[in-house]
Short mmCIF file of C-alpha atoms in Angstrom, two decimals:
data_model
loop_
_atom_site.label_atom_id
_atom_site.label_comp_id
_atom_site.label_asym_id
_atom_site.label_seq_id
_atom_site.Cartn_x
_atom_site.Cartn_y
_atom_site.Cartn_z
CA MET A 159 102.48 -11.20 80.95
CA LEU A 160 101.85 -12.09 77.23
CA ARG A 161 104.71 -13.04 75.41
CA ILE A 162 104.76 -13.17 71.35
CA ALA A 163 106.91 -15.17 69.29
CA VAL A 164 108.33 -12.64 65.95
CA GLN A 165 110.79 -13.58 62.81
CA THR A 166 113.66 -12.05 63.83
CA LYS A 167 114.33 -10.13 60.41
CA GLY A 168 113.23 -9.39 57.36
CA ARG A 169 109.74 -8.14 55.54
CA LEU A 170 107.13 -9.60 58.45
CA ASN A 171 109.56 -8.87 61.28
CA ASP A 172 109.67 -5.27 59.68
CA ASP A 173 105.71 -5.25 59.25
CA THR A 174 105.51 -6.62 63.03
CA MET A 175 107.12 -4.44 64.68
CA ARG A 176 105.29 -1.33 62.71
CA LEU A 177 102.35 -2.71 63.30
CA LEU A 178 103.00 -3.45 67.27
CA THR A 179 103.94 0.65 67.04
CA GLU A 180 101.35 1.38 65.82
CA ALA A 181 98.99 -0.38 68.77
CA GLY A 182 100.86 1.46 71.22
CA ILE A 183 103.28 -0.95 72.41
CA LYS A 184 106.94 0.74 72.67
CA LEU A 185 110.65 -1.38 72.70
CA SER A 186 113.86 -0.65 72.92
CA ILE A 187 115.25 -3.25 71.16
CA GLY A 188 118.86 -3.44 70.71
CA LYS A 189 120.95 -5.52 68.15
CA ARG A 190 121.48 -8.87 69.96
CA ASN A 191 118.33 -8.81 71.80
CA LEU A 192 116.42 -12.23 72.10
CA LEU A 193 114.03 -10.87 74.22
CA VAL A 194 112.57 -7.53 74.79
CA ALA A 195 110.14 -6.36 77.06
CA SER A 196 107.47 -3.69 76.55
CA GLN A 197 106.98 -0.46 78.52
CA THR A 198 103.51 0.01 77.84
CA PHE A 199 101.81 -3.22 77.17
CA PRO A 200 102.04 -6.40 79.28
CA LEU A 201 103.94 -7.85 76.14
CA GLU A 202 107.45 -9.84 75.80
CA LEU A 203 109.26 -10.26 72.16
CA LEU A 204 111.07 -13.54 71.73
CA PHE A 205 112.90 -12.88 68.15
CA LEU A 206 112.97 -16.72 66.48
CA ARG A 207 113.74 -17.58 62.76
CA ASP A 208 109.97 -17.65 61.15
CA ASP A 209 109.85 -21.52 60.48
CA ASP A 210 110.27 -21.83 64.58
CA ILE A 211 107.31 -20.07 65.58
CA PRO A 212 105.05 -22.88 65.42
CA GLN A 213 107.08 -25.30 67.43
CA ALA A 214 107.73 -22.43 70.00
CA VAL A 215 103.61 -21.70 70.05
CA ALA A 216 102.59 -25.10 70.40
CA ASP A 217 104.79 -26.04 73.13
CA GLY A 218 104.52 -23.17 75.42
CA THR A 219 107.79 -21.58 74.84
CA SER A 220 106.04 -18.53 73.79
CA ASP A 221 102.16 -17.34 73.93
CA VAL A 222 101.36 -16.08 70.90
CA GLY A 223 103.00 -15.97 67.74
CA ILE A 224 103.19 -13.82 64.75
CA VAL A 225 104.45 -15.87 61.48
CA GLY A 226 103.48 -16.11 58.24
CA GLU A 227 100.29 -18.85 57.57
CA ASN A 228 102.36 -21.22 54.75
CA GLU A 229 104.65 -21.78 57.91
CA PHE A 230 102.46 -22.55 60.38
CA VAL A 231 100.13 -24.94 57.36
CA GLU A 232 103.80 -26.57 57.09
CA LYS A 233 104.96 -26.92 60.16
CA GLN A 234 101.36 -28.48 61.25
CA LYS A 235 102.10 -27.99 65.05
CA ASP A 236 99.54 -27.62 67.67
CA ALA A 237 98.51 -24.12 67.86
CA GLU A 238 95.36 -22.10 67.22
CA LEU A 239 95.12 -19.39 64.65
CA VAL A 240 93.36 -16.25 66.11
CA LYS A 241 93.71 -13.64 63.51
CA ARG A 242 94.63 -13.16 59.81
CA LEU A 243 96.59 -9.58 60.17
CA GLY A 244 96.13 -8.19 56.60
CA PHE A 245 100.29 -7.76 55.45
CA SER A 246 102.95 -10.12 53.98
CA HIS A 247 100.89 -11.27 51.60
CA CYS A 248 102.27 -14.14 49.16
CA ARG A 249 101.21 -17.35 47.37
CA LEU A 250 103.09 -20.78 47.14
CA SER A 251 102.95 -21.93 43.42
CA LEU A 252 104.20 -24.70 41.13
CA ALA A 253 107.19 -23.24 38.55
CA VAL A 254 108.48 -24.88 35.62
CA PRO A 255 111.32 -23.79 33.55
CA LYS A 256 110.38 -21.22 30.86
CA GLU A 257 110.15 -23.21 28.11
CA ALA A 258 108.78 -26.71 29.09
CA GLU A 259 104.92 -27.25 27.45
CA TYR A 260 103.09 -27.38 30.58
CA GLN A 261 99.19 -28.28 29.37
CA GLY A 262 97.70 -29.09 33.28
CA LEU A 263 99.25 -30.86 36.41
CA ASN A 264 99.45 -33.65 34.75
CA TRP A 265 102.88 -32.64 33.87
CA PHE A 266 104.15 -33.18 37.14
CA ALA A 267 103.38 -36.74 37.19
CA GLY A 268 106.70 -38.56 37.86
CA LYS A 269 108.60 -35.50 37.38
CA LYS A 270 111.19 -34.47 40.48
CA ILE A 271 109.69 -31.49 43.00
CA ALA A 272 112.46 -28.85 44.30
CA THR A 273 110.60 -27.48 47.65
CA SER A 274 110.80 -25.95 51.27
CA TYR A 275 107.17 -27.33 51.92
CA PRO A 276 107.05 -30.85 51.29
CA GLU A 277 103.97 -31.39 53.62
CA ILE A 278 101.51 -28.70 51.73
CA LEU A 279 103.08 -29.98 48.45
CA SER A 280 102.50 -33.25 49.57
CA GLU A 281 98.98 -32.21 50.14
CA PHE A 282 98.35 -30.36 47.47
CA LEU A 283 99.49 -33.88 44.75
CA ARG A 284 97.64 -35.98 46.93
CA LYS A 285 94.21 -34.20 46.24
CA ASN A 286 94.81 -34.47 42.26
CA ALA A 287 96.06 -37.95 42.44
CA ILE A 288 99.91 -36.81 40.68
CA LYS A 289 102.95 -38.74 41.49
CA ALA A 290 105.76 -36.97 41.04
CA ASN A 291 108.92 -36.59 43.96
CA ILE A 292 109.10 -34.00 46.16
CA HIS A 293 113.02 -33.12 46.67
CA VAL A 294 113.22 -30.67 49.36
CA ILE A 295 115.81 -28.19 49.36
CA SER A 296 115.74 -25.85 52.38
CA GLY A 297 117.14 -22.63 50.46
CA SER A 298 117.68 -21.18 46.91
CA VAL A 299 114.63 -23.59 46.01
CA GLU A 300 114.24 -20.98 42.16
CA ILE A 301 118.07 -22.31 41.05
CA ALA A 302 116.85 -26.14 41.59
CA PRO A 303 115.69 -27.14 37.53
CA SER A 304 118.47 -25.07 35.80
CA ILE A 305 121.72 -26.59 38.15
CA GLY A 306 119.84 -29.82 37.20
CA LEU A 307 118.31 -30.80 41.04
CA ALA A 308 114.38 -31.04 39.45
CA ASP A 309 112.09 -30.61 36.94
CA ALA A 310 110.06 -27.51 38.26
CA ILE A 311 110.14 -26.15 41.71
CA PHE A 312 107.27 -25.36 44.22
CA ASP A 313 108.19 -21.93 46.58
CA ILE A 314 107.33 -18.49 47.87
CA VAL A 315 106.09 -16.45 45.19
CA SER A 316 105.65 -12.49 46.25
CA SER A 317 106.15 -10.43 42.57
CA GLY A 318 107.26 -13.17 40.73
CA SER A 319 111.02 -11.06 39.38
CA THR A 320 112.96 -13.98 41.21
CA LEU A 321 110.85 -17.00 38.70
CA ILE A 322 111.66 -14.65 35.52
CA THR A 323 115.22 -14.09 37.21
CA ASN A 324 115.36 -17.94 37.15
CA HIS A 325 113.84 -18.65 33.79
CA LEU A 326 110.78 -20.22 35.25
CA ARG A 327 106.85 -19.51 35.14
CA GLU A 328 104.10 -19.60 37.63
CA VAL A 329 101.88 -22.21 36.13
CA GLU A 330 100.12 -23.19 39.21
CA VAL A 331 99.11 -21.25 42.20
CA VAL A 332 98.54 -23.31 45.20
CA MET A 333 97.82 -21.84 48.26
CA GLN A 334 97.95 -17.57 49.44
CA SER A 335 99.35 -17.14 52.02
CA GLU A 336 99.64 -14.04 54.86
CA ALA A 337 101.12 -12.88 58.20
CA VAL A 338 98.91 -14.50 60.83
CA LEU A 339 98.22 -14.52 64.05
CA ILE A 340 98.14 -18.05 66.12
CA LYS A 341 98.55 -18.91 69.48
CA ASN A 342 99.28 -21.52 72.38
CA THR A 343 95.94 -23.39 72.84
CA ALA A 344 96.32 -23.55 76.55
CA LEU A 345 96.53 -20.52 77.27
CA SER A 346 95.95 -19.12 81.03
CA ASN A 347 92.33 -16.64 81.73
CA ASP A 348 94.72 -13.95 82.14
CA LYS A 349 97.52 -14.28 79.43
CA GLN A 350 93.85 -14.49 77.12
CA ALA A 351 92.67 -11.13 78.41
CA ILE A 352 96.22 -9.32 77.47
CA LEU A 353 95.46 -11.37 73.65
CA ASP A 354 92.16 -10.15 73.71
CA GLU A 355 92.93 -6.71 74.12
CA LEU A 356 96.14 -7.07 71.58
CA ILE A 357 93.52 -8.23 69.29
CA PHE A 358 91.05 -4.91 70.12
CA ARG A 359 94.22 -2.80 69.54
CA LEU A 360 94.95 -4.35 66.16
CA GLU A 361 91.09 -4.34 64.65
CA THR A 362 91.14 -0.53 65.30
CA ILE A 363 94.13 -0.41 63.19
CA GLN A 364 92.64 -2.83 60.32
CA ASN A 365 89.70 -0.74 60.57
CA SER A 366 90.67 2.12 59.90
CA ALA A 367 93.20 1.27 56.75
CA ASP A 368 92.55 2.22 53.59
CA LYS A 369 89.73 4.75 55.03
CA LYS A 370 88.85 7.95 54.84
CA TYR A 371 86.44 10.45 56.83
CA LEU A 372 84.27 12.49 54.04
CA LEU A 373 82.71 15.63 55.27
CA LEU A 374 80.78 17.59 52.54
CA ASN A 375 77.65 20.49 52.13
CA ALA A 376 74.45 19.52 50.80
CA PRO A 377 71.21 21.65 49.81
CA ASN A 378 68.04 19.78 52.72
CA ASP A 379 66.30 19.27 49.06
CA LYS A 380 69.14 16.65 47.97
CA LEU A 381 70.15 15.46 51.07
CA SER A 382 67.82 12.03 50.85
CA GLU A 383 69.93 11.61 47.35
CA ILE A 384 73.64 12.70 48.53
CA VAL A 385 72.59 10.38 51.58
CA ALA A 386 71.73 7.21 49.58
CA ILE A 387 75.73 7.67 47.77
CA LEU A 388 77.36 7.45 51.39
CA PRO A 389 78.13 4.71 52.64
CA GLY A 390 78.85 4.72 56.39
CA MET A 391 79.67 2.61 59.96
CA ARG A 392 75.94 3.14 60.30
CA SER A 393 74.62 5.57 57.95
CA PRO A 394 75.79 9.03 56.93
CA THR A 395 76.18 11.70 60.05
CA VAL A 396 73.92 14.91 59.06
CA LEU A 397 74.22 18.66 60.92
CA PRO A 398 72.56 21.95 60.20
CA LEU A 399 74.26 24.49 59.09
CA ALA A 400 74.40 28.18 59.83
CA GLN A 401 72.54 29.04 56.29
CA ALA A 402 68.88 27.75 55.93
CA GLY A 403 68.78 25.25 54.18
CA TRP A 404 71.99 23.31 53.74
CA SER A 405 73.03 20.90 56.19
CA SER A 406 77.10 19.07 56.73
CA VAL A 407 76.80 15.63 55.86
CA HIS A 408 79.73 13.56 57.78
CA SER A 409 80.57 10.09 56.31
CA VAL A 410 83.85 7.44 56.11
CA ILE A 411 84.34 5.34 52.78
CA ASP A 412 86.87 3.32 51.28
CA GLU A 413 89.77 5.10 49.60
CA LYS A 414 89.34 2.43 46.64
CA HIS A 415 85.55 3.66 45.88
CA PHE A 416 86.71 7.09 47.15
CA TRP A 417 86.28 8.98 43.02
CA GLU A 418 83.25 7.41 42.02
CA VAL A 419 81.34 8.50 45.36
CA VAL A 420 83.03 11.93 44.86
CA SER A 421 81.68 11.88 41.63
CA LYS A 422 78.01 11.23 41.81
CA LEU A 423 78.08 13.54 45.23
CA LYS A 424 79.35 16.41 43.05
CA ALA A 425 76.33 15.29 40.63
CA ALA A 426 74.01 15.29 43.44
CA GLY A 427 74.59 18.76 44.23
CA ALA A 428 77.38 17.99 46.91
CA GLU A 429 79.60 21.15 48.04
CA GLY A 430 82.61 22.08 49.88
CA ILE A 431 83.76 18.01 50.17
CA LEU A 432 86.66 17.55 52.46
CA VAL A 433 88.49 14.20 52.94
CA LEU A 434 90.81 13.39 56.35
CA PRO A 435 92.31 10.51 56.77
CA ILE A 436 91.79 8.33 59.65
CA GLU A 437 94.19 7.10 62.19
CA LYS A 438 92.08 5.27 64.49
CA MET A 439 88.51 3.34 64.07
CA ILE A 440 86.62 2.07 66.81
CA PRO A 441 83.55 0.30 65.87
#
């Protein structure tokens, strides 16, 4: 049985539970359950605060964990980052009062900066030879300048709306963050095998994200041109149609390139273009 630590509540929890469900891991979770076993996979979930997960994984209380990269880097615990998961994106940034005449990092010299991430901030200031005073706050960092506790803040930013509400503006992005999968450095072979299967399932889900399955009909004398337009895992699949002189072409494309690719295909003579969603894609 592999034990995985996840956030008790919040956006990271919601995204994590959605991902595990897509991976075929079924769980029955009650309101007061802190440890829940799956009925379909040799895995149990341990619910913890986000900032407690790196320590739990490092000391073996949990075998693996899904945690914000910002917390993993800040806590500096002896655990291994296994995989970036591609959700719960945010950034750690420096922000100043919107009326401040900010002209560069030297503005922070001698200033007091409020943050919940003193280790990451200290390292950033050290690398940039900036001497500032760090004031550690466990929550509501954004109000520190308005009540006179600090001159600026260093905190998580997602949309930036919280900064605007508190009359602050983002001036320096220090770190990009997302959900990551971390593991204990002394995982047994049996637990590593379970983790490998879990990673395989997660990668299968990630491979299908933002991709579409494309089918079209093409005249044979245009096949070379049309195939050259289409990306694919290796190359497009081409099958003969019952109508002489025509073929069916199948491929996978990124959704972000969809309209650009379809326009080129139509111009090259493709017809009957059909686009389907992809639930899972195994490389």
